[in-house]
mmCIF file with all atom_site columns, C-alpha atoms and ligand atoms in Angstrom:
data_model
loop_
_atom_site.group_PDB
_atom_site.id
_atom_site.type_symbol
_atom_site.label_atom_id
_atom_site.label_alt_id
_atom_site.label_comp_id
_atom_site.label_asym_id
_atom_site.label_entity_id
_atom_site.label_seq_id
_atom_site.pdbx_PDB_ins_code
_atom_site.Cartn_x
_atom_site.Cartn_y
_atom_site.Cartn_z
_atom_site.occupancy
_atom_site.B_iso_or_equiv
_atom_site.pdbx_formal_charge
_atom_site.auth_seq_id
_atom_site.auth_comp_id
_atom_site.auth_asym_id
_atom_site.auth_atom_id
_atom_site.pdbx_PDB_model_num
ATOM   1   C  CA  . UNK A 1 1   ? -4.866 -18.692 15.172  1.00 48.00 ? 1068 UNK A CA  1
ATOM   2   C  CA  . UNK A 1 2   ? -7.770 -16.940 13.511  1.00 60.00 ? 1069 UNK A CA  1
ATOM   3   C  CA  . UNK A 1 3   ? -8.860 -18.422 10.206  1.00 73.00 ? 1070 UNK A CA  1
ATOM   4   C  CA  . UNK A 1 4   ? -8.887 -14.918 8.738   1.00 84.00 ? 1071 UNK A CA  1
ATOM   5   C  CA  . UNK A 1 5   ? -5.101 -14.821 9.053   1.00 89.00 ? 1072 UNK A CA  1
ATOM   6   C  CA  . UNK A 1 6   ? -4.833 -18.122 7.214   1.00 91.00 ? 1073 UNK A CA  1
ATOM   7   C  CA  . UNK A 1 7   ? -7.126 -16.768 4.516   1.00 93.00 ? 1074 UNK A CA  1
ATOM   8   C  CA  . UNK A 1 8   ? -5.072 -13.587 4.160   1.00 94.00 ? 1075 UNK A CA  1
ATOM   9   C  CA  . UNK A 1 9   ? -1.867 -15.635 4.081   1.00 95.00 ? 1076 UNK A CA  1
ATOM   10  C  CA  . UNK A 1 10  ? -3.273 -17.942 1.397   1.00 96.00 ? 1077 UNK A CA  1
ATOM   11  C  CA  . UNK A 1 11  ? -4.258 -14.950 -0.705  1.00 97.00 ? 1078 UNK A CA  1
ATOM   12  C  CA  . UNK A 1 12  ? -0.815 -13.420 -0.346  1.00 97.00 ? 1079 UNK A CA  1
ATOM   13  C  CA  . UNK A 1 13  ? 0.802  -16.718 -1.377  1.00 98.00 ? 1080 UNK A CA  1
ATOM   14  C  CA  . UNK A 1 14  ? -1.500 -16.927 -4.422  1.00 97.00 ? 1081 UNK A CA  1
ATOM   15  C  CA  . UNK A 1 15  ? -0.431 -13.461 -5.512  1.00 98.00 ? 1082 UNK A CA  1
ATOM   16  C  CA  . UNK A 1 16  ? 3.247  -14.056 -4.803  1.00 98.00 ? 1083 UNK A CA  1
ATOM   17  C  CA  . UNK A 1 17  ? 3.363  -17.312 -6.780  1.00 97.00 ? 1084 UNK A CA  1
ATOM   18  C  CA  . UNK A 1 18  ? 1.587  -15.713 -9.701  1.00 97.00 ? 1085 UNK A CA  1
ATOM   19  C  CA  . UNK A 1 19  ? 3.901  -12.701 -9.660  1.00 97.00 ? 1086 UNK A CA  1
ATOM   20  C  CA  . UNK A 1 20  ? 6.963  -14.955 -9.632  1.00 96.00 ? 1087 UNK A CA  1
ATOM   21  C  CA  . UNK A 1 21  ? 5.568  -17.457 -12.097 1.00 97.00 ? 1088 UNK A CA  1
ATOM   22  C  CA  . UNK A 1 22  ? 5.922  -20.300 -9.591  1.00 95.00 ? 1089 UNK A CA  1
ATOM   23  C  CA  . UNK A 1 23  ? 3.610  -23.284 -9.449  1.00 94.00 ? 1090 UNK A CA  1
ATOM   24  C  CA  . UNK A 1 24  ? 0.821  -23.530 -6.869  1.00 95.00 ? 1091 UNK A CA  1
ATOM   25  C  CA  . UNK A 1 25  ? 1.954  -26.860 -5.452  1.00 95.00 ? 1092 UNK A CA  1
ATOM   26  C  CA  . UNK A 1 26  ? -0.057 -28.625 -2.762  1.00 95.00 ? 1093 UNK A CA  1
ATOM   27  C  CA  . UNK A 1 27  ? 3.063  -28.801 -0.550  1.00 95.00 ? 1094 UNK A CA  1
ATOM   28  C  CA  . UNK A 1 28  ? 3.319  -25.029 -0.372  1.00 97.00 ? 1095 UNK A CA  1
ATOM   29  C  CA  . UNK A 1 29  ? -0.274 -24.654 0.785   1.00 97.00 ? 1096 UNK A CA  1
ATOM   30  C  CA  . UNK A 1 30  ? 0.008  -27.537 3.246   1.00 96.00 ? 1097 UNK A CA  1
ATOM   31  C  CA  . UNK A 1 31  ? 3.054  -25.947 4.880   1.00 96.00 ? 1098 UNK A CA  1
ATOM   32  C  CA  . UNK A 1 32  ? 1.401  -22.528 4.970   1.00 96.00 ? 1099 UNK A CA  1
ATOM   33  C  CA  . UNK A 1 33  ? -1.703 -23.964 6.602   1.00 95.00 ? 1100 UNK A CA  1
ATOM   34  C  CA  . UNK A 1 34  ? 0.403  -25.709 9.233   1.00 94.00 ? 1101 UNK A CA  1
ATOM   35  C  CA  . UNK A 1 35  ? 2.239  -22.508 10.102  1.00 94.00 ? 1102 UNK A CA  1
ATOM   36  C  CA  . UNK A 1 36  ? -0.917 -20.407 10.230  1.00 92.00 ? 1103 UNK A CA  1
ATOM   37  C  CA  . UNK A 1 37  ? -3.143 -22.830 12.121  1.00 85.00 ? 1104 UNK A CA  1
ATOM   38  C  CA  . UNK A 1 38  ? -0.689 -23.946 14.770  1.00 68.00 ? 1105 UNK A CA  1
ATOM   39  C  CA  . UNK A 1 39  ? -0.989 -22.515 18.253  1.00 59.00 ? 1106 UNK A CA  1
ATOM   40  C  CA  . UNK A 1 40  ? 2.153  -23.925 19.828  1.00 55.00 ? 1107 UNK A CA  1
ATOM   41  C  CA  . UNK A 1 41  ? 5.706  -23.694 18.576  1.00 53.00 ? 1108 UNK A CA  1
ATOM   42  C  CA  . UNK A 1 42  ? 5.232  -20.102 17.772  1.00 81.00 ? 1109 UNK A CA  1
ATOM   43  C  CA  . UNK A 1 43  ? 8.907  -19.982 16.898  1.00 89.00 ? 1110 UNK A CA  1
ATOM   44  C  CA  . UNK A 1 44  ? 10.004 -23.063 15.016  1.00 91.00 ? 1111 UNK A CA  1
ATOM   45  C  CA  . UNK A 1 45  ? 12.891 -24.369 12.965  1.00 92.00 ? 1112 UNK A CA  1
ATOM   46  C  CA  . UNK A 1 46  ? 12.689 -26.337 9.727   1.00 95.00 ? 1113 UNK A CA  1
ATOM   47  C  CA  . UNK A 1 47  ? 13.211 -29.670 11.510  1.00 95.00 ? 1114 UNK A CA  1
ATOM   48  C  CA  . UNK A 1 48  ? 10.375 -29.133 13.968  1.00 92.00 ? 1115 UNK A CA  1
ATOM   49  C  CA  . UNK A 1 49  ? 8.030  -28.122 11.192  1.00 94.00 ? 1116 UNK A CA  1
ATOM   50  C  CA  . UNK A 1 50  ? 8.948  -31.196 9.149   1.00 96.00 ? 1117 UNK A CA  1
ATOM   51  C  CA  . UNK A 1 51  ? 8.379  -33.472 12.175  1.00 96.00 ? 1118 UNK A CA  1
ATOM   52  C  CA  . UNK A 1 52  ? 4.905  -32.055 12.780  1.00 93.00 ? 1119 UNK A CA  1
ATOM   53  C  CA  . UNK A 1 53  ? 3.980  -32.502 9.126   1.00 95.00 ? 1120 UNK A CA  1
ATOM   54  C  CA  . UNK A 1 54  ? 5.340  -36.072 9.184   1.00 96.00 ? 1121 UNK A CA  1
ATOM   55  C  CA  . UNK A 1 55  ? 3.124  -36.885 12.172  1.00 96.00 ? 1122 UNK A CA  1
ATOM   56  C  CA  . UNK A 1 56  ? 0.164  -35.669 10.153  1.00 95.00 ? 1123 UNK A CA  1
ATOM   57  C  CA  . UNK A 1 57  ? 1.092  -37.921 7.250   1.00 96.00 ? 1124 UNK A CA  1
ATOM   58  C  CA  . UNK A 1 58  ? 2.803  -35.363 5.012   1.00 95.00 ? 1125 UNK A CA  1
ATOM   59  C  CA  . UNK A 1 59  ? 6.173  -36.692 3.883   1.00 95.00 ? 1126 UNK A CA  1
ATOM   60  C  CA  . UNK A 1 60  ? 8.227  -33.761 2.720   1.00 95.00 ? 1127 UNK A CA  1
ATOM   61  C  CA  . UNK A 1 61  ? 11.946 -33.688 2.096   1.00 95.00 ? 1128 UNK A CA  1
ATOM   62  C  CA  . UNK A 1 62  ? 14.118 -31.348 4.129   1.00 96.00 ? 1129 UNK A CA  1
ATOM   63  C  CA  . UNK A 1 63  ? 14.969 -29.515 0.900   1.00 96.00 ? 1130 UNK A CA  1
ATOM   64  C  CA  . UNK A 1 64  ? 11.296 -28.885 0.163   1.00 96.00 ? 1131 UNK A CA  1
ATOM   65  C  CA  . UNK A 1 65  ? 10.738 -27.526 3.660   1.00 97.00 ? 1132 UNK A CA  1
ATOM   66  C  CA  . UNK A 1 66  ? 13.798 -25.263 3.475   1.00 96.00 ? 1133 UNK A CA  1
ATOM   67  C  CA  . UNK A 1 67  ? 12.960 -23.967 0.011   1.00 96.00 ? 1134 UNK A CA  1
ATOM   68  C  CA  . UNK A 1 68  ? 9.372  -23.305 0.975   1.00 97.00 ? 1135 UNK A CA  1
ATOM   69  C  CA  . UNK A 1 69  ? 10.414 -21.418 4.116   1.00 97.00 ? 1136 UNK A CA  1
ATOM   70  C  CA  . UNK A 1 70  ? 12.794 -19.261 2.063   1.00 97.00 ? 1137 UNK A CA  1
ATOM   71  C  CA  . UNK A 1 71  ? 9.977  -18.546 -0.367  1.00 97.00 ? 1138 UNK A CA  1
ATOM   72  C  CA  . UNK A 1 72  ? 7.572  -17.656 2.452   1.00 98.00 ? 1139 UNK A CA  1
ATOM   73  C  CA  . UNK A 1 73  ? 10.150 -15.329 3.987   1.00 97.00 ? 1140 UNK A CA  1
ATOM   74  C  CA  . UNK A 1 74  ? 10.579 -13.577 0.647   1.00 97.00 ? 1141 UNK A CA  1
ATOM   75  C  CA  . UNK A 1 75  ? 6.803  -13.240 0.357   1.00 97.00 ? 1142 UNK A CA  1
ATOM   76  C  CA  . UNK A 1 76  ? 6.668  -11.682 3.833   1.00 95.00 ? 1143 UNK A CA  1
ATOM   77  C  CA  . UNK A 1 77  ? 4.568  -14.543 5.195   1.00 96.00 ? 1144 UNK A CA  1
ATOM   78  C  CA  . UNK A 1 78  ? 7.109  -15.527 7.819   1.00 95.00 ? 1145 UNK A CA  1
ATOM   79  C  CA  . UNK A 1 79  ? 10.053 -13.900 9.512   1.00 94.00 ? 1146 UNK A CA  1
ATOM   80  C  CA  . UNK A 1 80  ? 13.425 -15.566 9.826   1.00 93.00 ? 1147 UNK A CA  1
ATOM   81  C  CA  . UNK A 1 81  ? 15.453 -15.252 13.040  1.00 93.00 ? 1148 UNK A CA  1
ATOM   82  C  CA  . UNK A 1 82  ? 18.954 -16.237 14.029  1.00 90.00 ? 1149 UNK A CA  1
ATOM   83  C  CA  . UNK A 1 83  ? 18.955 -16.751 17.813  1.00 90.00 ? 1150 UNK A CA  1
ATOM   84  C  CA  . UNK A 1 84  ? 22.331 -16.787 19.565  1.00 82.00 ? 1151 UNK A CA  1
ATOM   85  C  CA  . UNK A 1 85  ? 24.765 -19.351 18.191  1.00 79.00 ? 1152 UNK A CA  1
ATOM   86  C  CA  . UNK A 1 86  ? 22.038 -21.800 17.217  1.00 80.00 ? 1153 UNK A CA  1
ATOM   87  C  CA  . UNK A 1 87  ? 22.998 -23.239 13.821  1.00 83.00 ? 1154 UNK A CA  1
ATOM   88  C  CA  . UNK A 1 88  ? 19.328 -23.444 12.778  1.00 89.00 ? 1155 UNK A CA  1
ATOM   89  C  CA  . UNK A 1 89  ? 17.257 -20.483 11.678  1.00 93.00 ? 1156 UNK A CA  1
ATOM   90  C  CA  . UNK A 1 90  ? 14.010 -19.966 13.511  1.00 93.00 ? 1157 UNK A CA  1
ATOM   91  C  CA  . UNK A 1 91  ? 10.830 -18.742 11.901  1.00 95.00 ? 1158 UNK A CA  1
ATOM   92  C  CA  . UNK A 1 92  ? 7.504  -17.269 12.893  1.00 94.00 ? 1159 UNK A CA  1
ATOM   93  C  CA  . UNK A 1 93  ? 4.452  -16.145 10.994  1.00 93.00 ? 1160 UNK A CA  1
ATOM   94  C  CA  . UNK A 1 94  ? 4.018  -12.442 10.329  1.00 91.00 ? 1161 UNK A CA  1
ATOM   95  C  CA  . UNK A 1 95  ? 0.332  -11.844 9.526   1.00 90.00 ? 1162 UNK A CA  1
ATOM   96  C  CA  . UNK A 1 96  ? -1.687 -11.198 12.669  1.00 84.00 ? 1163 UNK A CA  1
ATOM   97  C  CA  . UNK A 1 97  ? 1.471  -10.961 14.729  1.00 83.00 ? 1164 UNK A CA  1
ATOM   98  C  CA  . UNK A 1 98  ? 2.250  -7.756  16.598  1.00 83.00 ? 1165 UNK A CA  1
ATOM   99  C  CA  . UNK A 1 99  ? 5.600  -6.026  16.461  1.00 86.00 ? 1166 UNK A CA  1
ATOM   100 C  CA  . UNK A 1 100 ? 7.726  -7.594  19.188  1.00 92.00 ? 1167 UNK A CA  1
ATOM   101 C  CA  . UNK A 1 101 ? 11.235 -8.527  20.273  1.00 94.00 ? 1168 UNK A CA  1
ATOM   102 C  CA  . UNK A 1 102 ? 12.648 -11.649 21.890  1.00 95.00 ? 1169 UNK A CA  1
ATOM   103 C  CA  . UNK A 1 103 ? 14.267 -12.963 25.056  1.00 94.00 ? 1170 UNK A CA  1
ATOM   104 C  CA  . UNK A 1 104 ? 16.114 -16.268 24.669  1.00 93.00 ? 1171 UNK A CA  1
ATOM   105 C  CA  . UNK A 1 105 ? 17.264 -18.553 27.490  1.00 92.00 ? 1172 UNK A CA  1
ATOM   106 C  CA  . UNK A 1 106 ? 20.963 -19.379 27.229  1.00 90.00 ? 1173 UNK A CA  1
ATOM   107 C  CA  . UNK A 1 107 ? 20.378 -22.887 28.614  1.00 89.00 ? 1174 UNK A CA  1
ATOM   108 C  CA  . UNK A 1 108 ? 17.154 -24.314 27.222  1.00 88.00 ? 1175 UNK A CA  1
ATOM   109 C  CA  . UNK A 1 109 ? 16.901 -21.891 24.264  1.00 86.00 ? 1176 UNK A CA  1
ATOM   110 C  CA  . UNK A 1 110 ? 13.226 -21.182 24.950  1.00 87.00 ? 1177 UNK A CA  1
ATOM   111 C  CA  . UNK A 1 111 ? 12.029 -18.013 23.248  1.00 90.00 ? 1178 UNK A CA  1
ATOM   112 C  CA  . UNK A 1 112 ? 9.841  -15.429 24.964  1.00 92.00 ? 1179 UNK A CA  1
ATOM   113 C  CA  . UNK A 1 113 ? 8.381  -12.319 23.400  1.00 93.00 ? 1180 UNK A CA  1
ATOM   114 C  CA  . UNK A 1 114 ? 7.897  -8.822  24.658  1.00 93.00 ? 1181 UNK A CA  1
ATOM   115 C  CA  . UNK A 1 115 ? 6.455  -5.677  23.187  1.00 93.00 ? 1182 UNK A CA  1
ATOM   116 C  CA  . UNK A 1 116 ? 7.884  -2.334  24.250  1.00 94.00 ? 1183 UNK A CA  1
ATOM   117 C  CA  . UNK A 1 117 ? 6.443  0.781   22.579  1.00 92.00 ? 1184 UNK A CA  1
ATOM   118 C  CA  . UNK A 1 118 ? 9.729  2.608   23.205  1.00 94.00 ? 1185 UNK A CA  1
ATOM   119 C  CA  . UNK A 1 119 ? 11.231 0.556   20.376  1.00 94.00 ? 1186 UNK A CA  1
ATOM   120 C  CA  . UNK A 1 120 ? 9.284  2.628   17.852  1.00 92.00 ? 1187 UNK A CA  1
ATOM   121 C  CA  . UNK A 1 121 ? 10.693 5.890   19.150  1.00 94.00 ? 1188 UNK A CA  1
ATOM   122 C  CA  . UNK A 1 122 ? 14.218 4.429   19.169  1.00 96.00 ? 1189 UNK A CA  1
ATOM   123 C  CA  . UNK A 1 123 ? 13.733 3.560   15.486  1.00 95.00 ? 1190 UNK A CA  1
ATOM   124 C  CA  . UNK A 1 124 ? 12.626 7.145   14.803  1.00 96.00 ? 1191 UNK A CA  1
ATOM   125 C  CA  . UNK A 1 125 ? 15.555 8.633   16.714  1.00 97.00 ? 1192 UNK A CA  1
ATOM   126 C  CA  . UNK A 1 126 ? 18.106 6.441   14.937  1.00 97.00 ? 1193 UNK A CA  1
ATOM   127 C  CA  . UNK A 1 127 ? 16.397 7.235   11.641  1.00 97.00 ? 1194 UNK A CA  1
ATOM   128 C  CA  . UNK A 1 128 ? 16.828 10.952  12.368  1.00 97.00 ? 1195 UNK A CA  1
ATOM   129 C  CA  . UNK A 1 129 ? 20.501 10.498  13.226  1.00 98.00 ? 1196 UNK A CA  1
ATOM   130 C  CA  . UNK A 1 130 ? 21.225 8.781   9.945   1.00 97.00 ? 1197 UNK A CA  1
ATOM   131 C  CA  . UNK A 1 131 ? 18.716 10.681  7.812   1.00 97.00 ? 1198 UNK A CA  1
ATOM   132 C  CA  . UNK A 1 132 ? 16.966 7.463   6.874   1.00 97.00 ? 1199 UNK A CA  1
ATOM   133 C  CA  . UNK A 1 133 ? 13.719 5.660   7.532   1.00 95.00 ? 1200 UNK A CA  1
ATOM   134 C  CA  . UNK A 1 134 ? 14.325 2.599   9.682   1.00 95.00 ? 1201 UNK A CA  1
ATOM   135 C  CA  . UNK A 1 135 ? 12.198 -0.200  8.233   1.00 91.00 ? 1202 UNK A CA  1
ATOM   136 C  CA  . UNK A 1 136 ? 13.108 -3.051  10.535  1.00 88.00 ? 1203 UNK A CA  1
ATOM   137 C  CA  . UNK A 1 137 ? 15.343 -4.030  13.412  1.00 90.00 ? 1204 UNK A CA  1
ATOM   138 C  CA  . UNK A 1 138 ? 16.627 -7.161  15.036  1.00 89.00 ? 1205 UNK A CA  1
ATOM   139 C  CA  . UNK A 1 139 ? 16.990 -7.274  18.812  1.00 92.00 ? 1206 UNK A CA  1
ATOM   140 C  CA  . UNK A 1 140 ? 17.394 -10.321 21.035  1.00 94.00 ? 1207 UNK A CA  1
ATOM   141 C  CA  . UNK A 1 141 ? 18.029 -10.387 24.798  1.00 95.00 ? 1208 UNK A CA  1
ATOM   142 C  CA  . UNK A 1 142 ? 19.750 -13.373 26.412  1.00 95.00 ? 1209 UNK A CA  1
ATOM   143 C  CA  . UNK A 1 143 ? 19.589 -14.622 29.984  1.00 94.00 ? 1210 UNK A CA  1
ATOM   144 C  CA  . UNK A 1 144 ? 18.834 -17.616 32.193  1.00 93.00 ? 1211 UNK A CA  1
ATOM   145 C  CA  . UNK A 1 145 ? 15.110 -18.371 32.319  1.00 92.00 ? 1212 UNK A CA  1
ATOM   146 C  CA  . UNK A 1 146 ? 13.143 -19.299 35.455  1.00 89.00 ? 1213 UNK A CA  1
ATOM   147 C  CA  . UNK A 1 147 ? 11.506 -22.386 33.953  1.00 87.00 ? 1214 UNK A CA  1
ATOM   148 C  CA  . UNK A 1 148 ? 11.418 -25.356 36.373  1.00 87.00 ? 1215 UNK A CA  1
ATOM   149 C  CA  . UNK A 1 149 ? 12.506 -27.688 33.584  1.00 85.00 ? 1216 UNK A CA  1
ATOM   150 C  CA  . UNK A 1 150 ? 15.322 -25.521 32.362  1.00 88.00 ? 1217 UNK A CA  1
ATOM   151 C  CA  . UNK A 1 151 ? 18.672 -27.395 32.468  1.00 84.00 ? 1218 UNK A CA  1
ATOM   152 C  CA  . UNK A 1 152 ? 20.234 -24.386 34.148  1.00 75.00 ? 1219 UNK A CA  1
ATOM   153 C  CA  . UNK A 1 153 ? 17.848 -24.826 37.087  1.00 70.00 ? 1220 UNK A CA  1
ATOM   154 C  CA  . UNK A 1 154 ? 18.855 -28.492 37.449  1.00 56.00 ? 1221 UNK A CA  1
ATOM   155 C  CA  . UNK A 1 155 ? 22.521 -27.475 37.567  1.00 57.00 ? 1222 UNK A CA  1
ATOM   156 C  CA  . UNK A 1 156 ? 21.762 -25.014 40.328  1.00 52.00 ? 1223 UNK A CA  1
ATOM   157 C  CA  . UNK A 1 157 ? 20.098 -27.713 42.440  1.00 48.00 ? 1224 UNK A CA  1
ATOM   158 C  CA  . UNK A 1 158 ? 23.176 -29.922 42.260  1.00 42.00 ? 1225 UNK A CA  1
ATOM   159 C  CA  . UNK A 1 159 ? 25.372 -27.239 43.824  1.00 39.00 ? 1226 UNK A CA  1
HETATM 160 ZN ZN1 . LIG P 2 .   ? 15.813 -22.002 30.224  1.00 61.54 ? 1976 LIG P ZN1 1
HETATM 161 ZN ZN1 . LIG P 2 .   ? 8.405  -13.763 17.964  1.00 61.54 ? 1977 LIG P ZN1 1
#
């Protein structure tokens, strides 16, 4: 991830905390830095994020991680997703990330992204129908992935 995105994210968090009258705790900036400097786990849940921070020596309670993620979502720093019937919310950073939608494997729950410019014109068309400006949408496709390690693949080999 480019450091400029981390810098922009830090600035946005500064402004958000000041606007809300919240404290600039070290935890909040540590979590933000982790989200904006990480290359893998583009889509993560609260548990995964906490594990990564633990490995790096940051001991944060689950409540702190959850509260911070909620705060970041409100500040527009991350986006919250609900994929399929997974009980956990998934998150991803927003700054420096292009508009995209998701494909989720029904077996291993891996998340892939795609960007289709037609989505913008669908938003406009639907906006016209309902005389409104569509500001966001949520679209997830589900299927069986072709990953060699996917549990679905293993099941196929048995048959
Ligand atoms: Zn899979
Ligand atoms: Zn995504």
